[in-house]
mmCIF file of C-alpha atoms and ligand atoms in Angstrom:
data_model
loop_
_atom_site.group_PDB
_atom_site.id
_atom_site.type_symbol
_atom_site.label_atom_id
_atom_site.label_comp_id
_atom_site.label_asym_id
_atom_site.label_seq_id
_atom_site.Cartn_x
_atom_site.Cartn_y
_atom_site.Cartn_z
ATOM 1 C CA UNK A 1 10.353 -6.383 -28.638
ATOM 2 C CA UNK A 2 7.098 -5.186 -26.359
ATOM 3 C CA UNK A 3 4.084 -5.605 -26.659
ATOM 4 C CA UNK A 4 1.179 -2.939 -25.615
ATOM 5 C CA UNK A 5 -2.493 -4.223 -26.110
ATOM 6 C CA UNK A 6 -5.721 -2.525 -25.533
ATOM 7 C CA UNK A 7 -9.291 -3.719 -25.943
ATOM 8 C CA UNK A 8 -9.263 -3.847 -29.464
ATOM 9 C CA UNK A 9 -7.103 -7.268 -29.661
ATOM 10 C CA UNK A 10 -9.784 -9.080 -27.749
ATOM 11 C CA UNK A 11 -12.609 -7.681 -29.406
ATOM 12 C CA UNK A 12 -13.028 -10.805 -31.902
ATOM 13 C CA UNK A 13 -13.465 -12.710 -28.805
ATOM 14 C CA UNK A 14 -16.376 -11.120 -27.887
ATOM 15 C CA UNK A 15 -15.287 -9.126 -25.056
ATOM 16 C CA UNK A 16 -16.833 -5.703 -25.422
ATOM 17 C CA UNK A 17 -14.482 -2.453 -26.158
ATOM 18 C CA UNK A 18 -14.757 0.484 -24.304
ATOM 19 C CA UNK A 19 -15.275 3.194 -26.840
ATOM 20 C CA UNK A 20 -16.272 1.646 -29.777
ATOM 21 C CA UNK A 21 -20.135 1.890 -31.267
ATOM 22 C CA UNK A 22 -21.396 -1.140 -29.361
ATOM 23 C CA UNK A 23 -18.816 -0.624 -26.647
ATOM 24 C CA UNK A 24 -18.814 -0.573 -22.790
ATOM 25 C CA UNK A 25 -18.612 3.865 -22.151
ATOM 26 C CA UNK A 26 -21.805 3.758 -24.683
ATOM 27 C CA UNK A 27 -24.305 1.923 -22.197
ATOM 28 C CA UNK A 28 -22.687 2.489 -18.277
ATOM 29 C CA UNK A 29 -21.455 5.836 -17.831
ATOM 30 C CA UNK A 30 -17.723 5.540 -16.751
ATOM 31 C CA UNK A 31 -18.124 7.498 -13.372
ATOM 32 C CA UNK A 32 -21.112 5.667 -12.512
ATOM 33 C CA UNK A 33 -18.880 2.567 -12.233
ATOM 34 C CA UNK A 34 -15.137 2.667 -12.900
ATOM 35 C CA UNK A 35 -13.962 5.217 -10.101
ATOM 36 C CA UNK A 36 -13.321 4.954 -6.867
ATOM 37 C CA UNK A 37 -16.278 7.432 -5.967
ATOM 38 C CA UNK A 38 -18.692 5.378 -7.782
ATOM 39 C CA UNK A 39 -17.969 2.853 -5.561
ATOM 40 C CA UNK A 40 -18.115 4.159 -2.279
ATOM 41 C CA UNK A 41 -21.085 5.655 -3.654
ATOM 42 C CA UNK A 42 -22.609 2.473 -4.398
ATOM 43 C CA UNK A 43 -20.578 -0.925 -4.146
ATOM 44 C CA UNK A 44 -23.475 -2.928 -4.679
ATOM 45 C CA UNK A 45 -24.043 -1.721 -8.600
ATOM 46 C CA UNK A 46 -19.959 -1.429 -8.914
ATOM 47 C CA UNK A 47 -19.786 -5.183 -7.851
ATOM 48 C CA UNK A 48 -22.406 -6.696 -9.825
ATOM 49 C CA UNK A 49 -21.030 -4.990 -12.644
ATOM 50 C CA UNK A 50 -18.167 -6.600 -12.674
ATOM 51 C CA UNK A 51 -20.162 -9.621 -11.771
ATOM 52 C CA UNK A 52 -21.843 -9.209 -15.004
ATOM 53 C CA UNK A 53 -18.334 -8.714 -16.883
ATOM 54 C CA UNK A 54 -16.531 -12.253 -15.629
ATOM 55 C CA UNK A 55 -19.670 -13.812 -16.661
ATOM 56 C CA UNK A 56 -19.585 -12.074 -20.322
ATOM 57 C CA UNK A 57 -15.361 -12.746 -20.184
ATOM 58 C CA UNK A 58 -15.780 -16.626 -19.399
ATOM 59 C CA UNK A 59 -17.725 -17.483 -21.876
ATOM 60 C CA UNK A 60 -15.071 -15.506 -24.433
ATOM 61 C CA UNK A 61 -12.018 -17.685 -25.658
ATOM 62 C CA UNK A 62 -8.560 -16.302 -27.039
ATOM 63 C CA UNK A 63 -8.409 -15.318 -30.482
ATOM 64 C CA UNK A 64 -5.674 -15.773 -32.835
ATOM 65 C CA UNK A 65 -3.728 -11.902 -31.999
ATOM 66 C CA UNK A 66 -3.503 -13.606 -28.046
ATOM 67 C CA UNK A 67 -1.945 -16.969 -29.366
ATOM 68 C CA UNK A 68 0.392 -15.603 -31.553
ATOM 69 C CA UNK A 69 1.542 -12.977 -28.862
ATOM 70 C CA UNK A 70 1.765 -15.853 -26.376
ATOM 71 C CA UNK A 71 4.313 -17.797 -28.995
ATOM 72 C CA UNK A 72 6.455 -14.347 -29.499
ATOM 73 C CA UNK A 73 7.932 -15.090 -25.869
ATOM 74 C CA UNK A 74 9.532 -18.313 -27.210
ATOM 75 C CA UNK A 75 10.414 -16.742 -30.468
ATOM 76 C CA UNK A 76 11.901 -13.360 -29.664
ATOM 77 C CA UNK A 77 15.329 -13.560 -26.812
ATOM 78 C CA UNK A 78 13.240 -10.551 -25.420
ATOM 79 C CA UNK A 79 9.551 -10.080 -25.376
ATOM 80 C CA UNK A 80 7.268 -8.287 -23.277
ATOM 81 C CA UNK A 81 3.424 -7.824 -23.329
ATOM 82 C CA UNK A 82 1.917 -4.854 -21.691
ATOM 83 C CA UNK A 83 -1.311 -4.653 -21.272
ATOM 84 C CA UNK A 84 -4.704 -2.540 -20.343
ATOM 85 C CA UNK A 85 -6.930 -5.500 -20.558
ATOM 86 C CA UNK A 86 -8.619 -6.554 -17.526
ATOM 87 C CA UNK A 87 -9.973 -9.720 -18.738
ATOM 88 C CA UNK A 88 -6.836 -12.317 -18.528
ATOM 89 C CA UNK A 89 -7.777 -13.493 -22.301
ATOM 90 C CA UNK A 90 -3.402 -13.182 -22.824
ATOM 91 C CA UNK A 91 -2.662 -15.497 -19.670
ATOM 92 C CA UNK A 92 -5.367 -18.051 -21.144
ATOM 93 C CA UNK A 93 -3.712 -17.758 -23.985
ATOM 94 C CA UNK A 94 -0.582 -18.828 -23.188
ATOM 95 C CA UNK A 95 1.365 -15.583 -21.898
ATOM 96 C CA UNK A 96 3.362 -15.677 -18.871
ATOM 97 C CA UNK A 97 4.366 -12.350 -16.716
ATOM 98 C CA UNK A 98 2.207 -10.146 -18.289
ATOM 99 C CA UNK A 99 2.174 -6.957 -17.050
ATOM 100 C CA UNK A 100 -1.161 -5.840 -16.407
ATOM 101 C CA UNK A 101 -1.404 -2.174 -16.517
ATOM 102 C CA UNK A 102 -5.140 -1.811 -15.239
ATOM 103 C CA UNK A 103 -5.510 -5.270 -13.062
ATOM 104 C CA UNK A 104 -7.778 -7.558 -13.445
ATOM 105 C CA UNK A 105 -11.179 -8.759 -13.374
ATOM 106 C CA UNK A 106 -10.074 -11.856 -11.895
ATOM 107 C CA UNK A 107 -8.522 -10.502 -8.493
ATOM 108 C CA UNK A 108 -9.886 -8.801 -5.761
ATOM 109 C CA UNK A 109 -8.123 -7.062 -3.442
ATOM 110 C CA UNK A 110 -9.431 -4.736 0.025
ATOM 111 C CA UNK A 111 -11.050 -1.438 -1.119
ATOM 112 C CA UNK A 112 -9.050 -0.117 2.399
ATOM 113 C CA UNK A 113 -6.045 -1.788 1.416
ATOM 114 C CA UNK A 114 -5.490 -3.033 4.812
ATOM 115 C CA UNK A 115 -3.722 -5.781 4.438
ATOM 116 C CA UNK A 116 -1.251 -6.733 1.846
ATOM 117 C CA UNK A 117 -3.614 -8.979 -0.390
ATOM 118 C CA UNK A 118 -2.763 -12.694 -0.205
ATOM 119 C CA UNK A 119 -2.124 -14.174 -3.614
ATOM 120 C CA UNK A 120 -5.098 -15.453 -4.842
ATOM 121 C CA UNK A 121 -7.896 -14.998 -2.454
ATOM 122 C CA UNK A 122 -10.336 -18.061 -2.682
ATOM 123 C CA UNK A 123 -12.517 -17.842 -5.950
ATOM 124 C CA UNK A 124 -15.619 -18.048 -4.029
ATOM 125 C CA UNK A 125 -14.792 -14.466 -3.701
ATOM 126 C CA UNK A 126 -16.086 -13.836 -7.084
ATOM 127 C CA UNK A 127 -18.905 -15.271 -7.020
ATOM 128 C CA UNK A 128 -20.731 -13.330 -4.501
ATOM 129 C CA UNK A 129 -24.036 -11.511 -5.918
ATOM 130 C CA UNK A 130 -25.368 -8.211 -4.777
ATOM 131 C CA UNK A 131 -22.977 -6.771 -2.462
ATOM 132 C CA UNK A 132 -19.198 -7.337 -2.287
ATOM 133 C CA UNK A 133 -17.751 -10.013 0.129
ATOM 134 C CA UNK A 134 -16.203 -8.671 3.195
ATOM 135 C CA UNK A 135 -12.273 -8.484 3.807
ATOM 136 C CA UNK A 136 -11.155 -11.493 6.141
ATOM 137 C CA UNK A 137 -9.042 -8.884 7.894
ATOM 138 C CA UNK A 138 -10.516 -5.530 8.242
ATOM 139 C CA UNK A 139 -14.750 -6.790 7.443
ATOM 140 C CA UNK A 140 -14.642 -4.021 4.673
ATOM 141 C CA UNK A 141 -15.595 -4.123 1.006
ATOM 142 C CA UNK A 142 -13.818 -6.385 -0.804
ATOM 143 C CA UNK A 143 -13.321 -4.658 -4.469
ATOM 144 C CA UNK A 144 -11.991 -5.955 -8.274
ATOM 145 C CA UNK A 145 -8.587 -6.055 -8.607
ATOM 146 C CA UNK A 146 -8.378 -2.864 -11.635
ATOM 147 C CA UNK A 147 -7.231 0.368 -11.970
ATOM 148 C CA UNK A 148 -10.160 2.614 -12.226
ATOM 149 C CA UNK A 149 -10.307 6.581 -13.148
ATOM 150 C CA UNK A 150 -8.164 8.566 -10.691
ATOM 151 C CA UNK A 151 -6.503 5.746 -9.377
ATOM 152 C CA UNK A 152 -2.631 5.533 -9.281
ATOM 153 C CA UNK A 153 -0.801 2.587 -11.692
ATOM 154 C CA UNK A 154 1.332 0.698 -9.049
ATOM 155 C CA UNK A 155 4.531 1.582 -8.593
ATOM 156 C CA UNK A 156 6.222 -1.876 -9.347
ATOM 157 C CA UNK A 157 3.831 -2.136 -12.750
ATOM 158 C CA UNK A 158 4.932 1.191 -13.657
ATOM 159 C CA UNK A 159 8.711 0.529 -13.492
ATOM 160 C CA UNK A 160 7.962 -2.937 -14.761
ATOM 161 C CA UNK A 161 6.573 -0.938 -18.267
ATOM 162 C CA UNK A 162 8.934 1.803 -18.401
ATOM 163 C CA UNK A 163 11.974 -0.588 -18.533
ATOM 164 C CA UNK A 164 9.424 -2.967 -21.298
ATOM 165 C CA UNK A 165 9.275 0.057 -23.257
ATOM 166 C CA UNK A 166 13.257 0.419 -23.410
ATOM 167 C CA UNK A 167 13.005 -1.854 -26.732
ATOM 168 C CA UNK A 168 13.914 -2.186 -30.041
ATOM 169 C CA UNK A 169 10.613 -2.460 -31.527
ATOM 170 C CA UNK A 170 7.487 -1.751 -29.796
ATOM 171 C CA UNK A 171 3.830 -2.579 -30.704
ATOM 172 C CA UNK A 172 0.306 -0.517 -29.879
ATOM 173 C CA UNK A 173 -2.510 -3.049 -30.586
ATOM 174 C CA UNK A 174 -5.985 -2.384 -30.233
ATOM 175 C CA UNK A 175 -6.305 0.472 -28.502
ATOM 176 C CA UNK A 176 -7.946 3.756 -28.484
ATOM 177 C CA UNK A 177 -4.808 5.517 -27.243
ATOM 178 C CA UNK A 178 -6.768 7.679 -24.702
ATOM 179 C CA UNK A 179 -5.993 6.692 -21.557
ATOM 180 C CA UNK A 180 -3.084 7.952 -19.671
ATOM 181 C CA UNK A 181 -0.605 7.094 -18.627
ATOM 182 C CA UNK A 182 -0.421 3.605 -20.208
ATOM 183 C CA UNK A 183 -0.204 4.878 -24.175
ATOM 184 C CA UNK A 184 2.341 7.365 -22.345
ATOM 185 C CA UNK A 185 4.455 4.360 -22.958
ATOM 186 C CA UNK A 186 4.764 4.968 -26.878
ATOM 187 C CA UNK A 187 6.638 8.279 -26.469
ATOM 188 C CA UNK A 188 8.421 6.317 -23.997
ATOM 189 C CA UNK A 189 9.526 3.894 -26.287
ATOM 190 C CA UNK A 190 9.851 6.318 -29.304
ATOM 191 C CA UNK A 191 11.803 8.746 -27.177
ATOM 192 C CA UNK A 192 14.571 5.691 -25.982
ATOM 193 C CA UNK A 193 14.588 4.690 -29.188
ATOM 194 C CA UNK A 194 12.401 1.911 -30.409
ATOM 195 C CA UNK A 195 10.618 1.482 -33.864
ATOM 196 C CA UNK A 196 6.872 2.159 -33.011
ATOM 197 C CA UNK A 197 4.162 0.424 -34.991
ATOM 198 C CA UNK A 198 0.287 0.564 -34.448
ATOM 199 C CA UNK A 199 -1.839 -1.842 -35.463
ATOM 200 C CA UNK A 200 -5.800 -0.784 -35.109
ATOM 201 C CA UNK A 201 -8.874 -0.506 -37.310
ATOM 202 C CA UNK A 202 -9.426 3.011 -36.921
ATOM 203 C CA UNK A 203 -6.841 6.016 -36.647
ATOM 204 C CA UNK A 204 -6.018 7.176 -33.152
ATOM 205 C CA UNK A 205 -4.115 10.125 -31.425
ATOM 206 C CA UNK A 206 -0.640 8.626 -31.596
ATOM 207 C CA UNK A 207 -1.150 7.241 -35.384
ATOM 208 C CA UNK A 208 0.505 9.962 -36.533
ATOM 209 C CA UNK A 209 3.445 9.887 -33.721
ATOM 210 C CA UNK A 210 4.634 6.108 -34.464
ATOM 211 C CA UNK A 211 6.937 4.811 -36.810
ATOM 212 C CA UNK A 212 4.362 2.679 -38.890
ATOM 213 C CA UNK A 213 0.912 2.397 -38.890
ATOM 214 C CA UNK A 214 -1.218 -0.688 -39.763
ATOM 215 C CA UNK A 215 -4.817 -0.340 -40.445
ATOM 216 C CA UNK A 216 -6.466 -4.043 -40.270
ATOM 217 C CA UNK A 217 -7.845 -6.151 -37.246
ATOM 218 C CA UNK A 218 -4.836 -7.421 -34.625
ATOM 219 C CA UNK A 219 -5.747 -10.649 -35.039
ATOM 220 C CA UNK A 220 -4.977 -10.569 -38.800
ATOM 221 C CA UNK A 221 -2.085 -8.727 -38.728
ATOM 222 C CA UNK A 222 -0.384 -10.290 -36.135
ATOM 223 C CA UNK A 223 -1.390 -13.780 -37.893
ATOM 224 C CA UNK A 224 0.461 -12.303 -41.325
ATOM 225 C CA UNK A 225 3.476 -11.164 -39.516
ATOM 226 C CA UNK A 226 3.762 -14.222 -37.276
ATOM 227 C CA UNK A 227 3.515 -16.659 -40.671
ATOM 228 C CA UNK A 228 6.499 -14.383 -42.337
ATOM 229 C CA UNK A 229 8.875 -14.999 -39.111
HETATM 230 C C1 BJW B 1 -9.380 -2.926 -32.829
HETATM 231 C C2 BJW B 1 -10.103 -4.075 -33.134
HETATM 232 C C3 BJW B 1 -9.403 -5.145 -33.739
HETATM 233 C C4 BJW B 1 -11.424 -2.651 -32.196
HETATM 234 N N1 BJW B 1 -8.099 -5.029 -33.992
HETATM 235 N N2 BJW B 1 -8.092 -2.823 -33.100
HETATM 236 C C5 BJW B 1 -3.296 13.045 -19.066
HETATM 237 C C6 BJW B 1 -4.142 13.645 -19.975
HETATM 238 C C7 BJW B 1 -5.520 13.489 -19.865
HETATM 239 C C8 BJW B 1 -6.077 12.737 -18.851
HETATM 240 C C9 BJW B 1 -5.247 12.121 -17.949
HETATM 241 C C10 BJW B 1 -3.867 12.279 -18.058
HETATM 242 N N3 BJW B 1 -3.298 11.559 -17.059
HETATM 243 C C11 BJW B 1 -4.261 10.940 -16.347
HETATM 244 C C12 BJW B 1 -5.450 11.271 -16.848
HETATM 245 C C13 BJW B 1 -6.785 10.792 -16.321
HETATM 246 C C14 BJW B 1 -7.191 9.415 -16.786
HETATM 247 C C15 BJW B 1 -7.272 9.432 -18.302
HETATM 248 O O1 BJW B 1 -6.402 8.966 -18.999
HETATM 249 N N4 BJW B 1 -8.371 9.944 -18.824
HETATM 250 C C16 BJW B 1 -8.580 10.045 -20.271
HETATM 251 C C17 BJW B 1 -9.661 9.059 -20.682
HETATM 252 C C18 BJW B 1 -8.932 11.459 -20.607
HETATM 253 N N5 BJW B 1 -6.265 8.387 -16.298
HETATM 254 C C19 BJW B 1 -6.348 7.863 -15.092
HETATM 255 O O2 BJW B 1 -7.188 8.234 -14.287
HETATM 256 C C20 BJW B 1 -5.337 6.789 -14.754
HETATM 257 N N6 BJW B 1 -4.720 7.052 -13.516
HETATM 258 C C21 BJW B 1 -3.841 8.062 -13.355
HETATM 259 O O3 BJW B 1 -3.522 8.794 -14.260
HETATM 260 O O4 BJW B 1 -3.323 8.178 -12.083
HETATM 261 C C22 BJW B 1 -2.501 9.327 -11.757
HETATM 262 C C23 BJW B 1 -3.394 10.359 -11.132
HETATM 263 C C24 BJW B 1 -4.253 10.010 -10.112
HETATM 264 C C25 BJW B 1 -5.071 10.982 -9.553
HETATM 265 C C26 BJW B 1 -5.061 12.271 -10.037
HETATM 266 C C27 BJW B 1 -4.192 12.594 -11.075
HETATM 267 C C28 BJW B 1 -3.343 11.635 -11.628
HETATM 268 C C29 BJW B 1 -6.053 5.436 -14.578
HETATM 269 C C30 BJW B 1 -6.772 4.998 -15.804
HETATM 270 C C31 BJW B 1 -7.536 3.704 -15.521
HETATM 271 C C32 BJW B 1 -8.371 3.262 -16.715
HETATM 272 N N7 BJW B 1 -9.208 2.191 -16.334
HETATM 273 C C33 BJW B 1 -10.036 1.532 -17.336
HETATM 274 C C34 BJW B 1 -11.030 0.603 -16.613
HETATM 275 C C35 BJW B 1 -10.312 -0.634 -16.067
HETATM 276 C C36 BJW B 1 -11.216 -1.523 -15.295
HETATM 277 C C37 BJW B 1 -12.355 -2.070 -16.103
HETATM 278 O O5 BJW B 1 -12.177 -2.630 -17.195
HETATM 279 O O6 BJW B 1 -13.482 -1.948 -15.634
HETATM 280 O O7 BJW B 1 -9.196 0.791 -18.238
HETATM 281 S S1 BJW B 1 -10.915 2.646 -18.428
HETATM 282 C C38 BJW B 1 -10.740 1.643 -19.860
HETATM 283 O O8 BJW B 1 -9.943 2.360 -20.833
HETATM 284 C C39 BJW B 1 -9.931 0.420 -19.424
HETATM 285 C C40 BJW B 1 -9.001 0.249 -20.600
HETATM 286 O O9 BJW B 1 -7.869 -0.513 -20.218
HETATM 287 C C41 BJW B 1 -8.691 1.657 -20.988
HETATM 288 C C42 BJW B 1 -8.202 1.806 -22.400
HETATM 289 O O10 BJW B 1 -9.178 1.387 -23.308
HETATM 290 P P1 BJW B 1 -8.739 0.685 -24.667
HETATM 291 O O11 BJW B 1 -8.117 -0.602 -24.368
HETATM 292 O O12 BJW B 1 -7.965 1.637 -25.483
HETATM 293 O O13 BJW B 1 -10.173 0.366 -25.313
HETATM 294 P P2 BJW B 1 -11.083 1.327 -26.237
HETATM 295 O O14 BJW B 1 -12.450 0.758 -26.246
HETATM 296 O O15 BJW B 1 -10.969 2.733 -25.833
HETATM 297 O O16 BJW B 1 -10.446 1.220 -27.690
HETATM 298 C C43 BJW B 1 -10.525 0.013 -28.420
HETATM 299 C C44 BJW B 1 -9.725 0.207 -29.691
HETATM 300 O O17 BJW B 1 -9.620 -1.039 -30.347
HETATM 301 C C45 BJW B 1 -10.348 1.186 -30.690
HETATM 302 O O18 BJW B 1 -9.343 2.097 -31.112
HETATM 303 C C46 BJW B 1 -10.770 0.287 -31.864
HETATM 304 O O19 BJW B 1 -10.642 0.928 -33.120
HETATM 305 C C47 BJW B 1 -9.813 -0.832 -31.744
HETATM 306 N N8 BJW B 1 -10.242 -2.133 -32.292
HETATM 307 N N9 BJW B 1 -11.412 -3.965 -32.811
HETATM 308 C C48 BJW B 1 -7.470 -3.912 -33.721
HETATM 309 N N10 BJW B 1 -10.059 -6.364 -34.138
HETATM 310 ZN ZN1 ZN B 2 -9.358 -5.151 4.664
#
């Protein structure tokens, strides 16, 4: 079984959505701040942004869709969780190997990729205001560790998710199913054979496309299923 979440399962947390009514693309225009232009353009506002976002994020805890998620690991001989979300609520949670399709807001990495990033650069990293910190190697812009608009999915997280998506059942949580080419995955999955279910409070472009759709909050659903296993 795999797993592919979107903003939507931590929403209940109180870590804002993207598209929703009170959501993120309502108040910052995307290509103000989530491209790699934007940055160049203006690191500064990019940085503190994010800045703004761990700050919101911390003060979040999991919900009940990220515990039982981190349990189905133990419980299923195969289980996989995808996700878009940048905010590390499914590690905190319990989940181990997660494949993070858009990064993280946790990581940084350099914005000239000079350097093979260390794993885990120093956490004072994220705490700098204002500007972002310089690369120890090149003196460069230091930048968050996500996939913004434009930007290429690494190759290793790409293969990683393809071969997740070879599955006998596979899950769409919480997502608006607009963003390519991470909800690419449920074709993927459909088309090698897996039983596709969506779980989401609203009806999105592939609700039609999957096997089952479930209209309700992930955290409930996923709470009903887990108590019937
Ligand atoms: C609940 C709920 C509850 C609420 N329970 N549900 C093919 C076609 C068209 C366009 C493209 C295409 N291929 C590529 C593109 C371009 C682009 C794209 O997809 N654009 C579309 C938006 C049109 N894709 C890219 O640029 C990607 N890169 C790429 O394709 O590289 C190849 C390439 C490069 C150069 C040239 C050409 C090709 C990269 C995409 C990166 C996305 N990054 C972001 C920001 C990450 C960093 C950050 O957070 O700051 O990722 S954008 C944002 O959207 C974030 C999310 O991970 C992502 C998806 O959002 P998500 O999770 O679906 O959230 P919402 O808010 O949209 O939806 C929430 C849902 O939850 C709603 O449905 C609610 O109903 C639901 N919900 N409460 C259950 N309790
Ligand atoms: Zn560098």
């Amino acid at each position: 079984m795999t797993a592919l979440t979107g903003a939507g399962v931590s929403a209940s947390s109180g870590v804002p959505t993207f598209r929703d009514p009170d959501g993120l693309w309502k108040t910052f225009r995307p290509a103000e701040l989530a491209t790699p232009e934007a940055f160049r353009d203006n690191p500064g506002r990019v940085w503190e942004w994010y800045l703004w976002r761990r700050g919101k994020i911390a003060a979040c805890t999991p919900n009940r869709a990220h515990r039982v998620l981190a349990r189905w690991r133990e419980r299923f001989g195969r289980f996989e969780l995808v996700t878009q979300n940048v905010d590390g609520l499914h590690e905190r949670a319990g989940s181990t190997d997660v494949i993070r399709f858009h990064g993280s807001v946790w990581e940084v990495r350099c914005a000239a990729r000079c350097a093979d990033s260390p794993e885990g650069w120093p956490d004072e990293m994220l705490q700098y205001a204002e500007l972002p910190p310089p690369c120890p190697y090149c003196g460069g812009p230091l930048r968050p560790g996500v996939v913004w608009f434009g930007e290429v999915i690494p190759a290793d997280t790409l293969r990683r998710s393809s071969e997740a998506a070879d599955c006998e059942v596979f899950i769409v949580a919480g997502t608006s199913a607009l963003v390519y080419p991470a909800i690419g995955l449920v074709a993927a999955a459909r088309s090698m054979g897996a039983f596709t279910i969506e779980i989401n409070v609203e009806r999105t472009p592939v609700s039609g496309d999957v096997d089952l759709s479930i209209s309700g909050p992930a955290e409930e659903i996923l709470g009903l299923v887990d108590d019937q296993l």
